[in-house]
Amino acid sequence: MKDDTIAKGLTAPEDQSVLHGLWALTNRELMKWYKVPMLLFMSLIQPVIWLGLFGKAMNFGALFTGQSFNIPGLNIPKQVLDSISSQIMENTFGTTDYFSFLAVGMLTFVILFTAMFSGMSIVWDRRFGFLDKILTTPVSRGAIVMGKIFSSVIRSLVQAAVVLIVAVLLGMDISKFSVTGLLGTFAGLFLMTIGLSSLFLMLALRSTDWQTQMAIMNLLNLPLLFASNALFPAKLMPTWLEYVVRINPISYGTDVGRQLLLGSAGMASLWFDFAYLVAFAIIFSAVGIILSWRYLTQ
Amino acid sequence: MSESIILVEGLTKVFNAKVKAVDDVSFDVKQGEIFGFLGPNGAGKTTTIKMLTTLLKPTLGKASVCGYDIIKYPTEVRRSIGVVPQEYTADEDMTGLENLMLVASLYGIPKSIAKERAEELLQLVELKDAATRKVSTYSGGMRRRLELAAGLINHPRVLFLDEPTLGLDVQTRTAVWQYIRRLKEEYKMTLFMTTHYLEEADGLCDRIAIIDHGKIVRIGTPQELKASIGGDVIELGLDNDADDISALIHQIKLVKEVKRVNSHYRIKSEVGEEAAPQIIELLRSKGYHVTRISLTKPTMDEVYLEYVGRNFREEEDRTDVMTRRAVLRRARA
Ligand SMILES: Nc1ncnc2c1ncn2[C@@H]1O[C@H](COP(=O)(O)OP(=O)(O)O)[C@@H](O)[C@H]1O
Ligand SMILES: [Mg+2]
């Protein structure tokens, strides 16, 4: 058997770099989104609804400002009450306005949901034979996973930008906004979405069954969201939960945004936030790519 | 004389440590031939193709394609082959042309060349008019032709086709056969295909391997296979099912072999025309009444029955039902 003889003279003028096909695969995913206006609309409208309903309904600020207290024997002037209430709000949420606090949480929320669906798409690809087809081509196995991660990152960031714009239109506090603040926030979100997309892709690598995959996603997504500071500050949570929040990478993406966009005092220093997110992104995407080498082919 | 382009030695695939889908299979495919894997559903045809196209790792054994070992040089193998899988794999949300361009870019073919090739191939498979339509609007035949085009985009030296005509109507099936012949004749391509259609294997393949329960039971040209089963076949039915009269029939000198299949007998003879009257004569003299008799010159049907030992038509019907179910399931999903 002459198995080791390298056949010569392949005629096709092929680009043999590791990354060929990466953009094509990324664009394939994105096309499914931007070419279907309904889907694009739906994926943008969902977080906006959350933002509008949740953010406006949970009007914590009104707990104090909307009413007057009549305590016998005490005559507290309105200004004092107002100043106490904004003090409480500031201490609790890092801003005087819960809506602005939540708007930043919504940025991470929309990213979490988009990342989840990147895992779903690999299950569909496997089910419909598309994955087998691309696995018979010389495209690098890593490029297959990276294409999914990139498309998810691009989608997430676009959606996050839309959510931010809507939040501003609905009255988010922009007094502390700056260009560097915005860039920094999106850099943090970028890192977070790389890590999250990789995580959900990893969970889906071997799966052929979208129902199981859905179940896994549902099991993870709300706990990830609630056990973070996206909706409520960690310092008011029970200690055990606060520890979970401090491990949850979503907390750090949110923390960056709160510090840079709202000027809040952070859960951790900006440097620590970024270091945590960089580590999260690098470790999970590396593990994702390594696992894809091993597990895409049976 | 001609060189082997696929070499397979002792290839074995065991699933979940118990299902032996492919069992110690060895064969070679010569440059420029159409080699067919013929076998019933579940015989191990797809599993073999998946190993040769680097989708599955063999449990045991080795194989090389275009001189590259499939385990040590999978990327080189992938570069030199084209694959037309059993299922439809195109992305339904994209057009036919977009699908071809995507596959081309996965092979690293520059855009300008890819465009040229894609158009050429869409012409070849007569999909030019549908090129800019979404694949979700294609019929089964159109999809199969698109898969064929996608398998050819890198101008492969070997093309693997897994049941290329499964579920197609007669007309489209004939068209696919024509494309396959053209690839061999005009482009000197080597083709490895699997099928469970006898006519297809007989009419299209230069050599056939009959596979059943993961094992190759026979390899040869269609002519060799037909000759190997030894002459004409007489099929005989009696009004009396109860007695086994195999031994009785065997007494006739011209009869080479008798086998009881279900409720009738398959009798082999070099000269069926002469043996048949003698058999009827003998049976009548023993008081048996022959209800039906047929004489067949060997065809692939006979070959198949001989080596696989099951009635092929039953298999085929069952497969078609299963395919239809699979298609329905997908349509609903
Ligand atoms: N991924 C798998 N896991 C377990 N068993 C499998 C798998 N793929 C195929 N098989 C089994 O291997 C056998 C051969 O299947 P296959 O190669 O698809 O047959 P064919 O293509 O000839 O119809 C069948 O019994 C099938 O059930
Ligand atoms: Mg099969």
XYZ file of C-alpha atoms and ligand atoms in Angstrom:
659
model
C 0.000 0.000 0.000
C 1.540 3.273 -1.117
C -0.279 5.292 1.476
C 2.423 7.805 2.214
C 3.236 8.876 -1.310
C 2.171 12.438 -1.723
C 0.291 12.760 -4.960
C 1.521 15.699 -6.952
C 0.030 18.074 -9.435
C -3.259 19.193 -7.991
C -4.645 21.511 -10.616
C -7.003 23.703 -8.635
C -5.482 27.075 -7.692
C -6.393 26.876 -4.053
C -5.770 29.174 -1.187
C -4.347 26.864 1.434
C -4.346 29.248 4.371
C -6.021 28.147 7.565
C -8.632 30.845 7.431
C -10.045 30.453 3.933
C -13.773 30.068 4.035
C -14.045 31.763 7.420
C -15.657 34.882 6.058
C -17.956 32.873 3.780
C -19.177 30.837 6.746
C -19.618 33.949 8.894
C -21.514 35.705 6.155
C -23.766 32.694 5.650
C -24.959 33.013 9.232
C -25.368 36.765 9.014
C -27.310 36.506 5.761
C -29.964 34.449 7.486
C -30.462 37.405 9.760
C -30.169 40.504 7.613
C -31.885 39.005 4.588
C -35.008 38.177 6.555
C -36.378 41.546 7.685
C -38.942 39.868 9.944
C -36.256 37.974 11.833
C -34.093 41.058 12.124
C -37.047 43.012 13.423
C -38.050 40.325 15.917
C -34.550 39.898 17.273
C -34.335 43.641 17.861
C -37.814 44.150 19.190
C -37.572 41.553 21.954
C -34.994 43.339 24.108
C -36.683 46.638 23.385
C -39.932 45.297 24.796
C -38.102 44.017 27.848
C -36.430 47.339 28.250
C -39.657 49.281 27.900
C -41.806 47.062 30.106
C -39.383 45.875 32.718
C -37.339 49.039 32.914
C -40.294 51.356 33.178
C -42.484 49.097 35.318
C -39.892 48.531 38.021
C -39.760 52.166 38.857
C -37.850 51.884 42.111
C -37.214 55.615 42.181
C -40.933 56.272 42.701
C -40.772 54.334 45.963
C -39.425 57.465 47.520
C -40.098 60.452 45.354
C -43.689 59.872 44.348
C -45.112 60.137 47.836
C -44.966 62.292 50.878
C -44.410 60.863 54.285
C -46.542 62.072 57.148
C -44.929 60.930 60.293
C -46.524 62.542 63.369
C -44.247 64.855 65.260
C -41.814 65.099 62.405
C -42.049 67.615 59.634
C -39.609 66.505 56.978
C -39.232 68.958 54.134
C -39.755 67.567 50.600
C -36.209 68.460 49.528
C -34.769 66.372 52.323
C -36.873 63.382 51.328
C -35.860 63.777 47.707
C -32.244 64.032 48.554
C -32.452 60.980 50.813
C -34.155 59.004 48.083
C -31.633 59.891 45.422
C -28.932 59.031 47.956
C -30.496 55.617 48.440
C -30.864 55.092 44.699
C -27.286 56.157 44.097
C -26.003 53.813 46.789
C -28.048 50.903 45.558
C -27.915 51.164 41.797
C -24.965 53.465 41.234
C -27.248 55.946 39.507
C -30.282 57.905 40.523
C -32.408 56.180 37.937
C -33.255 52.465 37.812
C -34.093 52.648 34.120
C -30.536 53.669 33.237
C -29.227 50.945 35.526
C -31.354 48.343 33.774
C -30.582 49.634 30.269
C -26.967 48.568 30.701
C -28.132 45.187 31.988
C -30.255 44.848 28.865
C -27.175 45.199 26.682
C -25.765 42.061 28.253
C -29.147 40.366 28.206
C -29.504 40.703 24.445
C -25.990 39.348 23.992
C -26.701 36.337 26.163
C -29.744 35.432 24.069
C -27.991 35.860 20.736
C -25.052 33.751 21.890
C -27.446 30.999 22.896
C -28.783 30.777 19.379
C -25.331 30.395 17.886
C -25.264 27.022 19.624
C -28.641 26.183 18.177
C -27.495 26.844 14.632
C -24.828 24.149 14.755
C -27.489 21.636 15.802
C -29.568 22.590 12.766
C -26.532 22.356 10.491
C -25.835 18.866 11.718
C -29.417 17.803 11.348
C -29.772 19.044 7.807
C -26.538 17.499 6.575
C -24.924 20.873 5.941
C -22.319 20.213 8.594
C -21.342 16.876 7.042
C -21.012 18.595 3.695
C -18.632 21.268 4.945
C -16.676 18.670 6.900
C -15.817 16.906 3.636
C -14.204 20.113 2.357
C -10.669 21.088 3.370
C -11.887 24.086 5.367
C -10.287 24.080 8.794
C -12.474 22.663 11.548
C -11.586 25.689 13.633
C -12.945 28.009 10.930
C -16.324 26.319 11.194
C -16.610 27.190 14.862
C -14.986 30.597 14.453
C -17.478 31.475 11.721
C -20.274 30.795 14.183
C -18.593 32.813 16.922
C -17.894 35.789 14.655
C -21.386 35.951 13.242
C -22.790 35.754 16.737
C -20.446 38.533 17.891
C -21.429 40.809 15.022
C -25.124 40.177 15.536
C -24.888 40.684 19.277
C -23.045 43.957 19.045
C -25.416 45.364 16.441
C -28.365 44.380 18.599
C -26.737 45.831 21.688
C -26.181 49.101 19.819
C -29.849 49.217 18.860
C -30.894 48.555 22.448
C -28.661 51.374 23.641
C -30.128 53.809 21.130
C -33.661 52.864 22.122
C -32.754 53.197 25.798
C -31.477 56.721 25.199
C -34.669 57.588 23.341
C -36.674 56.265 26.289
C -34.839 58.511 28.668
C -31.608 56.835 29.733
C -29.279 59.178 31.549
C -26.590 60.274 29.053
C -24.900 62.893 31.179
C -21.834 60.661 31.704
C -21.570 59.321 28.105
C -18.249 59.732 26.309
C -16.696 58.290 23.166
C -14.111 56.333 25.116
C -16.832 55.186 27.475
C -18.888 53.835 24.581
C -15.898 52.171 22.932
C -14.844 50.653 26.236
C -18.343 49.358 26.899
C -18.547 47.677 23.517
C -15.055 46.258 23.930
C -16.264 44.633 27.137
C -19.403 43.347 25.450
C -17.284 42.046 22.559
C -15.188 39.944 24.933
C -18.238 38.717 26.757
C -20.014 37.631 23.591
C -16.944 35.727 22.333
C -16.859 33.751 25.543
C -20.617 33.150 25.707
C -20.922 32.115 22.045
C -18.033 29.690 22.486
C -19.660 28.255 25.586
C -22.996 27.585 23.888
C -21.301 26.228 20.753
C -19.304 23.802 22.846
C -22.451 22.522 24.477
C -23.930 21.933 21.016
C -20.934 20.354 19.266
C -22.080 16.758 19.580
C -25.777 17.308 19.804
C -28.125 16.203 17.035
C -31.264 16.887 18.929
C -32.520 20.449 19.045
C -34.993 19.716 21.823
C -32.242 18.669 24.205
C -30.309 21.710 23.133
C -33.279 23.969 23.823
C -33.627 22.407 27.254
C -29.958 23.031 28.027
C -30.282 26.625 26.895
C -33.358 27.248 28.978
C -31.700 25.663 31.958
C -28.779 28.054 31.638
C -30.127 31.336 30.397
C -32.365 32.618 33.181
C -30.040 31.535 36.013
C -27.159 33.196 34.174
C -29.217 36.337 33.883
C -30.644 36.461 37.405
C -27.457 35.350 39.097
C -25.731 38.402 37.714
C -25.888 42.110 38.393
C -27.727 42.740 35.112
C -31.116 43.308 36.745
C -30.260 43.958 40.367
C -27.115 44.953 42.239
C -25.115 42.123 43.715
C -24.455 43.807 47.024
C -28.101 43.523 48.060
C -28.178 39.786 47.377
C -27.565 37.028 49.937
C -23.893 36.244 50.330
C -23.953 32.866 48.595
C -25.641 34.420 45.583
C -23.212 37.273 45.571
C -20.407 34.745 45.138
C -22.173 33.281 42.111
C -22.625 36.742 40.678
C -18.931 37.376 41.115
C -18.085 34.297 39.058
C -20.668 34.961 36.375
C -18.941 36.665 33.413
C -22.147 38.494 32.570
C -21.670 40.558 35.725
C -18.355 41.866 34.457
C -19.690 42.854 31.037
C -22.442 44.773 32.804
C -20.061 46.268 35.336
C -17.889 47.737 32.595
C -20.928 49.351 31.016
C -22.203 50.795 34.309
C -18.848 52.298 35.164
C -18.186 53.738 31.727
C -21.666 54.858 30.690
C -23.218 55.848 34.008
C -20.142 56.667 36.047
C -21.268 54.248 38.755
C -18.998 52.853 41.396
C -18.188 49.385 40.087
C -18.495 45.913 41.506
C -14.769 45.587 40.770
C -12.161 47.864 39.254
C -12.322 48.394 35.499
C -8.990 46.659 35.165
C -10.234 43.601 36.928
C -13.437 43.606 34.839
C -11.464 43.631 31.617
C -8.925 41.100 32.805
C -11.749 38.741 33.752
C -13.495 39.207 30.408
C -10.288 38.750 28.404
C -9.560 35.524 30.250
C -13.144 34.348 29.774
C -13.055 35.064 26.028
C -9.651 33.508 25.426
C -10.172 30.391 27.505
C -13.628 29.572 26.188
C -12.901 30.272 22.524
C -9.666 28.267 22.701
C -11.404 25.347 24.352
C -14.222 25.640 21.801
C -11.833 25.460 18.886
C -9.882 22.588 20.393
C -13.067 20.639 21.080
C -14.297 21.307 17.562
C -11.176 19.616 16.218
C -11.927 16.604 18.334
C -15.661 16.350 18.220
C -16.986 17.633 14.929
C -15.779 14.402 13.330
C -16.881 11.227 15.040
C -2.645 -2.110 -15.978
C -4.335 1.030 -14.688
C -3.413 2.454 -11.322
C -5.446 2.122 -8.145
C -6.773 5.449 -6.891
C -8.604 4.087 -3.847
C -7.050 1.340 -1.761
C -8.907 -0.184 1.143
C -7.558 -2.823 3.491
C -9.500 -4.415 6.294
C -11.636 -1.353 6.883
C -13.925 -1.817 9.886
C -16.325 0.457 11.728
C -17.952 -0.509 14.990
C -20.558 1.844 16.450
C -21.038 2.012 20.211
C -18.781 -1.003 20.683
C -21.451 -3.345 19.329
C -22.903 -2.493 15.901
C -20.425 -3.722 13.277
C -21.554 -1.502 10.404
C -18.549 -2.253 8.196
C -16.716 -5.491 8.760
C -13.192 -6.048 7.443
C -13.753 -4.666 3.960
C -10.957 -4.668 1.343
C -11.046 -3.521 -2.275
C -9.392 -1.179 -4.703
C -10.750 1.226 -7.263
C -8.854 1.850 -10.484
C -8.215 5.259 -11.946
C -11.052 6.325 -14.231
C -13.581 3.631 -13.417
C -17.068 3.778 -11.980
C -17.068 1.550 -8.932
C -20.372 0.623 -7.351
C -21.268 -0.502 -3.862
C -24.491 -2.464 -4.142
C -26.376 -3.615 -1.101
C -29.622 -3.438 0.839
C -30.509 -0.777 3.363
C -28.247 -0.897 6.401
C -25.550 -2.885 4.609
C -22.861 -0.370 5.523
C -22.572 1.585 2.276
C -22.931 5.049 3.777
C -20.619 4.180 6.654
C -17.939 3.109 4.159
C -18.317 6.332 2.163
C -18.173 8.390 5.344
C -14.885 6.778 6.301
C -13.387 7.243 2.831
C -14.473 10.897 2.789
C -12.958 11.504 6.273
C -16.245 12.070 8.087
C -15.853 8.995 10.260
C -12.736 7.478 11.730
C -12.340 3.771 11.028
C -12.251 1.478 14.027
C -9.741 -0.769 12.278
C -8.000 -1.089 8.952
C -6.657 1.477 6.560
C -7.451 3.172 3.318
C -5.948 5.685 0.964
C -7.551 7.965 -1.586
C -5.462 9.545 -4.360
C -2.383 8.254 -2.574
C -3.222 9.916 0.742
C -3.880 7.905 3.849
C -7.342 8.879 5.093
C -6.253 9.033 8.730
C -2.869 10.691 8.350
C -3.701 13.162 5.581
C -7.396 13.955 5.842
C -7.017 17.507 4.533
C -5.212 16.323 1.400
C -7.888 13.681 0.852
C -10.592 16.329 1.218
C -8.841 18.513 -1.339
C -8.773 15.805 -3.968
C -12.298 14.465 -3.641
C -15.855 15.590 -4.227
C -18.764 14.244 -2.203
C -22.441 13.976 -3.047
C -24.009 12.770 0.203
C -27.133 10.726 0.607
C -29.112 13.598 2.124
C -29.690 17.015 0.674
C -27.128 19.265 2.285
C -27.542 22.608 0.557
C -28.588 25.567 2.676
C -32.244 26.103 1.880
C -32.181 29.771 2.742
C -29.653 30.520 0.042
C -29.883 30.346 -3.737
C -28.310 27.573 -5.785
C -25.553 29.877 -6.942
C -24.848 31.162 -3.431
C -24.571 27.577 -2.217
C -22.006 26.743 -4.875
C -20.029 29.908 -4.150
C -20.001 29.045 -0.452
C -18.712 25.529 -1.062
C -16.115 26.920 -3.484
C -14.812 29.281 -0.830
C -14.511 26.370 1.597
C -12.129 24.822 -0.927
C -10.244 28.111 -1.063
C -11.072 28.681 -4.721
C -10.694 32.380 -5.615
C -13.960 34.164 -6.291
C -13.488 34.842 -10.006
C -12.685 31.214 -10.776
C -15.452 30.018 -8.485
C -18.014 32.142 -10.297
C -16.948 30.755 -13.647
C -17.057 27.168 -12.421
C -20.369 27.576 -10.642
C -21.998 28.868 -13.805
C -20.447 26.109 -15.877
C -21.708 23.472 -13.445
C -25.181 24.965 -13.166
C -25.305 24.723 -16.945
C -24.170 21.100 -16.830
C -26.887 20.077 -14.374
C -29.464 22.289 -16.099
C -30.108 24.585 -13.180
C -29.109 27.801 -14.856
C -32.611 29.225 -14.800
C -33.064 28.392 -11.132
C -29.599 29.584 -10.108
C -30.801 32.690 -8.283
C -33.796 31.061 -6.656
C -33.767 29.904 -3.057
C -33.072 26.202 -2.711
C -36.216 25.835 -0.593
C -38.190 26.278 -3.829
C -36.347 23.446 -5.622
C -37.864 20.041 -6.361
C -36.146 16.850 -5.190
C -34.563 16.308 -8.590
C -33.244 19.860 -8.727
C -31.766 19.520 -5.269
C -30.034 16.298 -6.186
C -28.571 17.992 -9.258
C -27.404 20.914 -7.144
C -25.679 18.472 -4.784
C -23.957 16.963 -7.794
C -22.775 20.395 -8.934
C -21.525 21.171 -5.411
C -19.578 17.913 -5.386
C -17.799 18.931 -8.584
C -16.880 22.525 -7.722
C -13.269 21.690 -6.842
C -12.778 19.564 -9.987
C -12.114 16.475 -7.875
C -10.140 13.491 -9.085
C -12.525 11.151 -7.324
C -16.212 11.778 -6.833
C -18.122 9.918 -4.115
C -21.845 9.546 -4.672
C -24.047 8.057 -1.955
C -27.277 6.743 -3.485
C -27.339 9.514 -6.085
C -30.738 8.588 -7.491
C -32.586 7.702 -4.305
C -36.156 8.906 -4.458
C -35.892 10.414 -7.940
C -38.410 9.873 -10.706
C -37.377 7.789 -13.705
C -36.643 10.776 -15.896
C -34.382 12.557 -13.437
C -32.700 9.274 -12.613
C -31.800 8.778 -16.264
C -30.488 12.338 -16.414
C -28.256 11.754 -13.372
C -26.914 8.587 -15.015
C -26.020 10.628 -18.077
C -24.115 13.197 -16.012
C -22.217 10.409 -14.303
C -21.222 8.824 -17.609
C -20.124 12.198 -18.933
C -17.908 12.822 -15.910
C -16.137 9.556 -16.545
C -15.817 9.971 -20.296
C -15.116 13.693 -20.670
C -13.286 14.429 -17.448
C -11.698 11.007 -16.841
C -12.999 11.203 -13.314
C -13.043 8.206 -10.984
C -16.457 7.617 -9.433
C -17.303 5.669 -6.318
C -21.021 5.261 -5.871
C -23.400 3.328 -3.687
C -26.810 2.190 -4.718
C -29.487 -0.285 -3.901
C -30.913 -0.143 -7.422
C -29.829 -3.134 -9.443
C -30.385 -1.584 -12.868
C -28.243 1.323 -11.785
C -25.332 -0.840 -10.726
C -25.684 -3.017 -13.794
C -25.936 -0.254 -16.353
C -23.540 2.277 -14.881
C -20.723 0.606 -13.020
C -17.554 -0.862 -14.441
C -17.151 -2.947 -11.330
C -19.493 -3.742 -8.482
C -18.941 -4.832 -4.913
C -21.962 -6.487 -3.374
C -22.109 -5.671 0.317
C -24.365 -7.150 2.966
C -24.203 -6.951 6.763
C -21.014 -4.905 6.450
C -19.131 -7.506 4.455
C -18.255 -7.574 0.777
C -19.670 -10.800 -0.545
C -18.467 -10.495 -4.139
C -16.576 -8.081 -6.385
C -16.465 -8.062 -10.172
C -17.702 -6.563 -13.412
C -21.434 -6.973 -14.002
C -20.603 -9.668 -16.569
C -18.324 -11.534 -14.193
C -20.916 -11.424 -11.458
C -23.612 -12.765 -13.736
C -21.348 -15.526 -14.985
C -20.312 -16.377 -11.432
C -23.737 -17.550 -10.414
C -23.548 -20.324 -13.001
C -25.972 -20.115 -15.836
C -29.742 -20.022 -16.063
C -32.205 -19.957 -13.224
C -35.474 -21.838 -13.222
C -38.050 -20.788 -10.674
C -40.706 -23.291 -9.852
C -43.843 -23.242 -7.784
C -45.864 -26.264 -6.618
C -49.395 -26.722 -5.390
C -47.984 -28.647 -2.464
C -45.848 -26.512 -0.156
C -45.388 -29.084 2.530
C -42.788 -31.467 1.085
C -39.245 -30.422 0.324
C -38.504 -31.857 -3.114
C -35.047 -30.318 -3.523
C -33.341 -33.704 -3.412
C -35.724 -35.081 -5.968
C -35.014 -32.344 -8.486
C -31.311 -32.702 -7.878
C -31.448 -36.187 -9.358
C -31.676 -34.669 -12.818
C -28.218 -34.512 -14.394
C -28.647 -31.097 -15.994
C -29.511 -29.510 -12.670
C -26.539 -27.995 -10.879
C -28.177 -26.699 -7.751
C -31.550 -26.471 -6.040
C -32.516 -23.991 -3.361
C -35.791 -23.542 -1.643
C -36.703 -19.859 -1.359
C -39.863 -19.151 0.581
C -42.514 -21.290 -1.112
C -40.751 -21.895 -4.379
C -37.567 -23.424 -5.732
C -34.616 -21.815 -7.480
C -32.914 -24.266 -9.766
C -29.670 -23.636 -11.575
C -28.639 -25.175 -14.819
C -26.206 -24.419 -17.623
C -28.946 -25.268 -20.113
C -32.219 -24.196 -18.590
C -34.224 -24.796 -21.756
C -33.496 -28.531 -21.604
C -33.630 -28.958 -17.848
C -37.055 -27.368 -17.409
C -39.104 -29.979 -19.372
C -37.265 -32.791 -17.604
C -38.088 -31.331 -14.209
C -41.775 -30.981 -15.015
C -41.824 -34.513 -16.337
C -40.183 -35.958 -13.247
C -42.381 -34.052 -10.807
C -45.553 -35.062 -12.598
C -44.483 -38.695 -12.484
C -44.096 -38.373 -8.706
C -47.550 -36.858 -8.396
C -46.608 -33.190 -7.882
C -48.384 -30.506 -9.782
C -46.284 -27.604 -11.060
C -48.319 -24.408 -10.753
C -45.815 -22.020 -12.263
C -42.399 -22.061 -13.825
C -40.081 -19.421 -15.209
C -36.730 -19.466 -16.888
C -34.342 -16.536 -16.491
C -31.039 -15.809 -18.090
C -28.807 -14.327 -15.383
C -29.354 -10.667 -14.504
C -28.142 -8.583 -11.622
C -31.350 -9.542 -9.857
C -30.241 -13.142 -9.842
C -26.777 -12.180 -8.738
C -28.196 -10.196 -5.895
C -30.537 -12.933 -4.781
C -27.702 -15.365 -4.911
C -25.327 -13.376 -2.744
C -27.624 -11.427 -0.484
C -30.173 -14.189 -0.283
C -33.173 -11.966 0.226
C -35.774 -10.938 -2.229
C -34.556 -7.683 -3.603
C -37.898 -6.193 -4.548
C -39.112 -6.427 -0.983
C -36.004 -4.583 0.170
C -36.444 -1.910 -2.400
C -40.058 -1.286 -1.542
C -39.233 -1.034 2.107
C -36.439 1.417 1.450
C -38.658 3.615 -0.646
C -41.223 3.765 2.113
C -38.516 4.699 4.587
C -37.177 7.385 2.304
C -40.623 8.832 1.855
C -41.102 8.873 5.608
C -37.777 10.634 6.070
C -38.737 13.231 3.483
C -42.084 13.777 5.176
C -40.453 14.138 8.539
C -38.132 16.767 7.176
C -40.899 18.628 5.482
C -42.696 18.856 8.807
C -39.670 19.837 10.854
N -23.923 6.894 13.868
C -24.336 5.619 14.004
N -24.461 5.075 15.232
C -24.866 3.790 15.385
N -25.160 2.961 14.377
C -25.056 3.441 13.115
C -24.645 4.791 12.862
N -24.628 4.991 11.529
C -25.013 3.821 10.969
N -25.271 2.890 11.912
C -25.689 1.494 11.663
O -24.756 0.897 10.800
C -25.386 0.066 9.853
C -25.005 0.478 8.444
O -25.591 1.720 8.146
P -25.335 2.477 6.772
O -23.881 2.511 6.495
O -26.027 3.780 6.848
O -26.072 1.542 5.714
P -26.464 1.816 4.206
O -25.922 3.134 3.789
O -25.881 0.675 3.446
O -27.950 1.790 4.149
C -26.862 0.157 10.133
O -27.214 -0.963 10.908
C -27.002 1.425 10.912
O -28.081 1.344 11.802
Mg -26.949 4.751 3.040
